[in-house]
Amino acid sequence: MYQKPDLNAPLAQLRENTAAWSASVARHASDERMGKGLAWDVELMEERDDIAAKIVEDFGTIDAEMSKRKVIDNAAPSAWTIDRLTDEQLAACKADWPELGMFADATIRQVADVLGIRMVRAMAQEAVRRAPGILQAHESK
């Protein structure tokens, strides 16, 4: 079943390190630089190298988490995902929306965990609308 990945922490770290990089670049381009010489410029560049290494690590962390995911099991910050349906919620949805009966409960749960139950309903409604034409085409062959 779908597990929410923890991308919030690596994304927050990436934002923090990117802001530090921007501050370092702004500092290097500022008037503070005047009269400090080449050694000061080199020191700032070394500081940016350390920040760049942290940014690369952040992307590595995000990539490692995302590469564990399948297409339907996408990786996203937990704020972008939907909470799992409880048994009661699934039963209520199936009672209210009979078109969901065309899908197995496991399929409904898996897709609803990623896309939301309303998207599952929309897919079922589309399938119900298209089914007569598809069945007629198969029968005519």
PDB file of C-alpha atoms in Angstrom:
ATOM      1  CA  MET A   1       0.000   0.000   0.000  1.00  0.00           C
ATOM      2  CA  TYR A   2       1.075   3.590  -0.541  1.00  0.00           C
ATOM      3  CA  GLN A   3       3.339   5.104   2.100  1.00  0.00           C
ATOM      4  CA  LYS A   4       3.746   8.854   2.197  1.00  0.00           C
ATOM      5  CA  PRO A   5       7.404   9.664   1.544  1.00  0.00           C
ATOM      6  CA  ASP A   6       9.116  12.165   3.783  1.00  0.00           C
ATOM      7  CA  LEU A   7      10.267  14.795   1.317  1.00  0.00           C
ATOM      8  CA  ASN A   8       9.339  17.719   3.539  1.00  0.00           C
ATOM      9  CA  ALA A   9      12.634  17.680   5.467  1.00  0.00           C
ATOM     10  CA  PRO A  10      14.920  17.356   2.397  1.00  0.00           C
ATOM     11  CA  LEU A  11      12.958  20.067   0.550  1.00  0.00           C
ATOM     12  CA  ALA A  12      13.181  22.394   3.563  1.00  0.00           C
ATOM     13  CA  GLN A  13      16.917  21.738   3.750  1.00  0.00           C
ATOM     14  CA  LEU A  14      17.253  22.399   0.015  1.00  0.00           C
ATOM     15  CA  ARG A  15      15.393  25.715   0.364  1.00  0.00           C
ATOM     16  CA  GLU A  16      17.630  26.703   3.282  1.00  0.00           C
ATOM     17  CA  ASN A  17      20.828  25.845   1.417  1.00  0.00           C
ATOM     18  CA  THR A  18      19.622  27.585  -1.739  1.00  0.00           C
ATOM     19  CA  ALA A  19      18.908  30.734   0.298  1.00  0.00           C
ATOM     20  CA  ALA A  20      22.415  30.525   1.798  1.00  0.00           C
ATOM     21  CA  TRP A  21      23.851  30.202  -1.715  1.00  0.00           C
ATOM     22  CA  SER A  22      21.897  33.272  -2.875  1.00  0.00           C
ATOM     23  CA  ALA A  23      23.053  35.256   0.168  1.00  0.00           C
ATOM     24  CA  SER A  24      26.656  34.304  -0.539  1.00  0.00           C
ATOM     25  CA  VAL A  25      26.364  35.373  -4.174  1.00  0.00           C
ATOM     26  CA  ALA A  26      24.743  38.667  -3.144  1.00  0.00           C
ATOM     27  CA  ARG A  27      27.473  39.249  -0.588  1.00  0.00           C
ATOM     28  CA  HIS A  28      30.147  38.599  -3.207  1.00  0.00           C
ATOM     29  CA  ALA A  29      28.524  41.099  -5.580  1.00  0.00           C
ATOM     30  CA  SER A  30      28.017  43.758  -2.899  1.00  0.00           C
ATOM     31  CA  ASP A  31      30.118  46.794  -2.047  1.00  0.00           C
ATOM     32  CA  GLU A  32      31.444  44.859   0.957  1.00  0.00           C
ATOM     33  CA  ARG A  33      33.891  43.328  -1.481  1.00  0.00           C
ATOM     34  CA  MET A  34      35.734  46.603  -2.175  1.00  0.00           C
ATOM     35  CA  GLY A  35      39.289  46.674  -0.950  1.00  0.00           C
ATOM     36  CA  LYS A  36      39.259  43.166   0.563  1.00  0.00           C
ATOM     37  CA  GLY A  37      41.422  41.619  -2.117  1.00  0.00           C
ATOM     38  CA  LEU A  38      41.628  38.271  -3.800  1.00  0.00           C
ATOM     39  CA  ALA A  39      41.899  36.278  -0.563  1.00  0.00           C
ATOM     40  CA  TRP A  40      38.426  37.458   0.485  1.00  0.00           C
ATOM     41  CA  ASP A  41      37.012  36.476  -2.918  1.00  0.00           C
ATOM     42  CA  VAL A  42      38.584  33.018  -2.617  1.00  0.00           C
ATOM     43  CA  GLU A  43      37.200  32.625   0.907  1.00  0.00           C
ATOM     44  CA  LEU A  44      33.679  33.405  -0.338  1.00  0.00           C
ATOM     45  CA  MET A  45      34.085  30.949  -3.221  1.00  0.00           C
ATOM     46  CA  GLU A  46      35.185  28.238  -0.777  1.00  0.00           C
ATOM     47  CA  GLU A  47      32.119  29.005   1.346  1.00  0.00           C
ATOM     48  CA  ARG A  48      29.938  28.603  -1.737  1.00  0.00           C
ATOM     49  CA  ASP A  49      31.641  25.282  -2.542  1.00  0.00           C
ATOM     50  CA  ASP A  50      30.567  23.973   0.862  1.00  0.00           C
ATOM     51  CA  ILE A  51      27.016  25.189   0.268  1.00  0.00           C
ATOM     52  CA  ALA A  52      27.005  23.645  -3.220  1.00  0.00           C
ATOM     53  CA  ALA A  53      28.065  20.294  -1.741  1.00  0.00           C
ATOM     54  CA  LYS A  54      25.131  20.477   0.689  1.00  0.00           C
ATOM     55  CA  ILE A  55      22.754  21.260  -2.188  1.00  0.00           C
ATOM     56  CA  VAL A  56      24.051  18.230  -4.095  1.00  0.00           C
ATOM     57  CA  GLU A  57      23.471  16.085  -0.976  1.00  0.00           C
ATOM     58  CA  ASP A  58      19.918  17.448  -0.707  1.00  0.00           C
ATOM     59  CA  PHE A  59      19.194  16.486  -4.313  1.00  0.00           C
ATOM     60  CA  GLY A  60      20.725  13.066  -3.649  1.00  0.00           C
ATOM     61  CA  THR A  61      18.383  12.540  -0.697  1.00  0.00           C
ATOM     62  CA  ILE A  62      15.363  13.582  -2.758  1.00  0.00           C
ATOM     63  CA  ASP A  63      16.459  11.407  -5.687  1.00  0.00           C
ATOM     64  CA  ALA A  64      16.970   8.380  -3.430  1.00  0.00           C
ATOM     65  CA  GLU A  65      13.438   8.696  -2.066  1.00  0.00           C
ATOM     66  CA  MET A  66      11.880   9.314  -5.466  1.00  0.00           C
ATOM     67  CA  SER A  67      13.693   6.423  -7.145  1.00  0.00           C
ATOM     68  CA  LYS A  68      12.017   3.994  -4.718  1.00  0.00           C
ATOM     69  CA  ARG A  69       8.599   4.973  -6.100  1.00  0.00           C
ATOM     70  CA  LYS A  70       6.549   3.399  -8.865  1.00  0.00           C
ATOM     71  CA  VAL A  71       4.614   5.488 -11.361  1.00  0.00           C
ATOM     72  CA  ILE A  72       1.305   5.313  -9.485  1.00  0.00           C
ATOM     73  CA  ASP A  73       3.125   5.481  -6.151  1.00  0.00           C
ATOM     74  CA  ASN A  74       4.582   8.922  -6.763  1.00  0.00           C
ATOM     75  CA  ALA A  75       6.882  10.749  -4.409  1.00  0.00           C
ATOM     76  CA  ALA A  76       5.787  14.138  -3.167  1.00  0.00           C
ATOM     77  CA  PRO A  77       5.894  16.075   0.046  1.00  0.00           C
ATOM     78  CA  SER A  78       3.263  14.779   2.445  1.00  0.00           C
ATOM     79  CA  ALA A  79       1.470  18.109   2.143  1.00  0.00           C
ATOM     80  CA  TRP A  80       0.748  17.219  -1.500  1.00  0.00           C
ATOM     81  CA  THR A  81      -0.741  13.815  -0.780  1.00  0.00           C
ATOM     82  CA  ILE A  82      -4.049  12.612   0.545  1.00  0.00           C
ATOM     83  CA  ASP A  83      -4.667  10.733   3.788  1.00  0.00           C
ATOM     84  CA  ARG A  84      -5.652   7.085   3.444  1.00  0.00           C
ATOM     85  CA  LEU A  85      -9.313   6.183   3.310  1.00  0.00           C
ATOM     86  CA  THR A  86     -10.667   4.514   6.393  1.00  0.00           C
ATOM     87  CA  ASP A  87     -12.899   1.472   5.999  1.00  0.00           C
ATOM     88  CA  GLU A  88     -15.889   3.604   6.956  1.00  0.00           C
ATOM     89  CA  GLN A  89     -15.049   6.288   4.398  1.00  0.00           C
ATOM     90  CA  LEU A  90     -14.615   3.690   1.640  1.00  0.00           C
ATOM     91  CA  ALA A  91     -17.938   2.052   2.524  1.00  0.00           C
ATOM     92  CA  ALA A  92     -19.685   5.446   2.522  1.00  0.00           C
ATOM     93  CA  CYS A  93     -18.190   6.365  -0.855  1.00  0.00           C
ATOM     94  CA  LYS A  94     -19.212   3.042  -2.374  1.00  0.00           C
ATOM     95  CA  ALA A  95     -22.747   3.484  -1.000  1.00  0.00           C
ATOM     96  CA  ASP A  96     -23.015   7.025  -2.396  1.00  0.00           C
ATOM     97  CA  TRP A  97     -21.291   6.313  -5.710  1.00  0.00           C
ATOM     98  CA  PRO A  98     -22.387   2.933  -7.120  1.00  0.00           C
ATOM     99  CA  GLU A  99     -20.076   3.310 -10.110  1.00  0.00           C
ATOM    100  CA  LEU A 100     -17.147   2.528  -7.794  1.00  0.00           C
ATOM    101  CA  GLY A 101     -18.447  -1.057  -7.702  1.00  0.00           C
ATOM    102  CA  MET A 102     -16.635  -1.716 -10.982  1.00  0.00           C
ATOM    103  CA  PHE A 103     -13.277  -1.528  -9.179  1.00  0.00           C
ATOM    104  CA  ALA A 104     -11.891  -3.831  -6.508  1.00  0.00           C
ATOM    105  CA  ASP A 105     -11.471  -2.291  -3.060  1.00  0.00           C
ATOM    106  CA  ALA A 106      -7.690  -2.708  -3.238  1.00  0.00           C
ATOM    107  CA  THR A 107      -7.603  -0.785  -6.538  1.00  0.00           C
ATOM    108  CA  ILE A 108      -9.808   1.976  -5.156  1.00  0.00           C
ATOM    109  CA  ARG A 109      -7.587   2.321  -2.088  1.00  0.00           C
ATOM    110  CA  GLN A 110      -4.330   2.349  -4.043  1.00  0.00           C
ATOM    111  CA  VAL A 111      -5.453   5.013  -6.494  1.00  0.00           C
ATOM    112  CA  ALA A 112      -7.334   7.036  -3.863  1.00  0.00           C
ATOM    113  CA  ASP A 113      -4.230   7.117  -1.648  1.00  0.00           C
ATOM    114  CA  VAL A 114      -2.363   8.899  -4.414  1.00  0.00           C
ATOM    115  CA  LEU A 115      -4.999  10.771  -6.428  1.00  0.00           C
ATOM    116  CA  GLY A 116      -7.960  11.025  -4.065  1.00  0.00           C
ATOM    117  CA  ILE A 117     -11.320   9.300  -4.034  1.00  0.00           C
ATOM    118  CA  ARG A 118     -12.915  11.959  -6.246  1.00  0.00           C
ATOM    119  CA  MET A 119     -10.478  11.107  -9.030  1.00  0.00           C
ATOM    120  CA  VAL A 120     -11.325   7.409  -8.639  1.00  0.00           C
ATOM    121  CA  ARG A 121     -14.996   8.322  -8.934  1.00  0.00           C
ATOM    122  CA  ALA A 122     -14.324  10.411 -12.047  1.00  0.00           C
ATOM    123  CA  MET A 123     -12.465   7.450 -13.613  1.00  0.00           C
ATOM    124  CA  ALA A 124     -15.370   5.129 -12.791  1.00  0.00           C
ATOM    125  CA  GLN A 125     -17.896   7.568 -14.238  1.00  0.00           C
ATOM    126  CA  GLU A 126     -15.851   7.852 -17.433  1.00  0.00           C
ATOM    127  CA  ALA A 127     -15.626   4.068 -17.665  1.00  0.00           C
ATOM    128  CA  VAL A 128     -19.401   3.746 -17.210  1.00  0.00           C
ATOM    129  CA  ARG A 129     -20.015   6.324 -19.954  1.00  0.00           C
ATOM    130  CA  ARG A 130     -17.639   4.635 -22.399  1.00  0.00           C
ATOM    131  CA  ALA A 131     -18.503   1.013 -21.628  1.00  0.00           C
ATOM    132  CA  PRO A 132     -21.539   0.676 -23.934  1.00  0.00           C
ATOM    133  CA  GLY A 133     -19.611   1.898 -26.978  1.00  0.00           C
ATOM    134  CA  ILE A 134     -16.615  -0.285 -26.204  1.00  0.00           C
ATOM    135  CA  LEU A 135     -18.749  -3.364 -25.601  1.00  0.00           C
ATOM    136  CA  GLN A 136     -20.694  -2.732 -28.832  1.00  0.00           C
ATOM    137  CA  ALA A 137     -17.450  -2.433 -30.780  1.00  0.00           C
ATOM    138  CA  HIS A 138     -16.202  -5.737 -29.354  1.00  0.00           C
ATOM    139  CA  GLU A 139     -19.480  -7.500 -30.134  1.00  0.00           C
ATOM    140  CA  SER A 140     -19.432  -6.338 -33.746  1.00  0.00           C
ATOM    141  CA  LYS A 141     -16.037  -7.961 -34.335  1.00  0.00           C
TER     142      LYS A 141
END
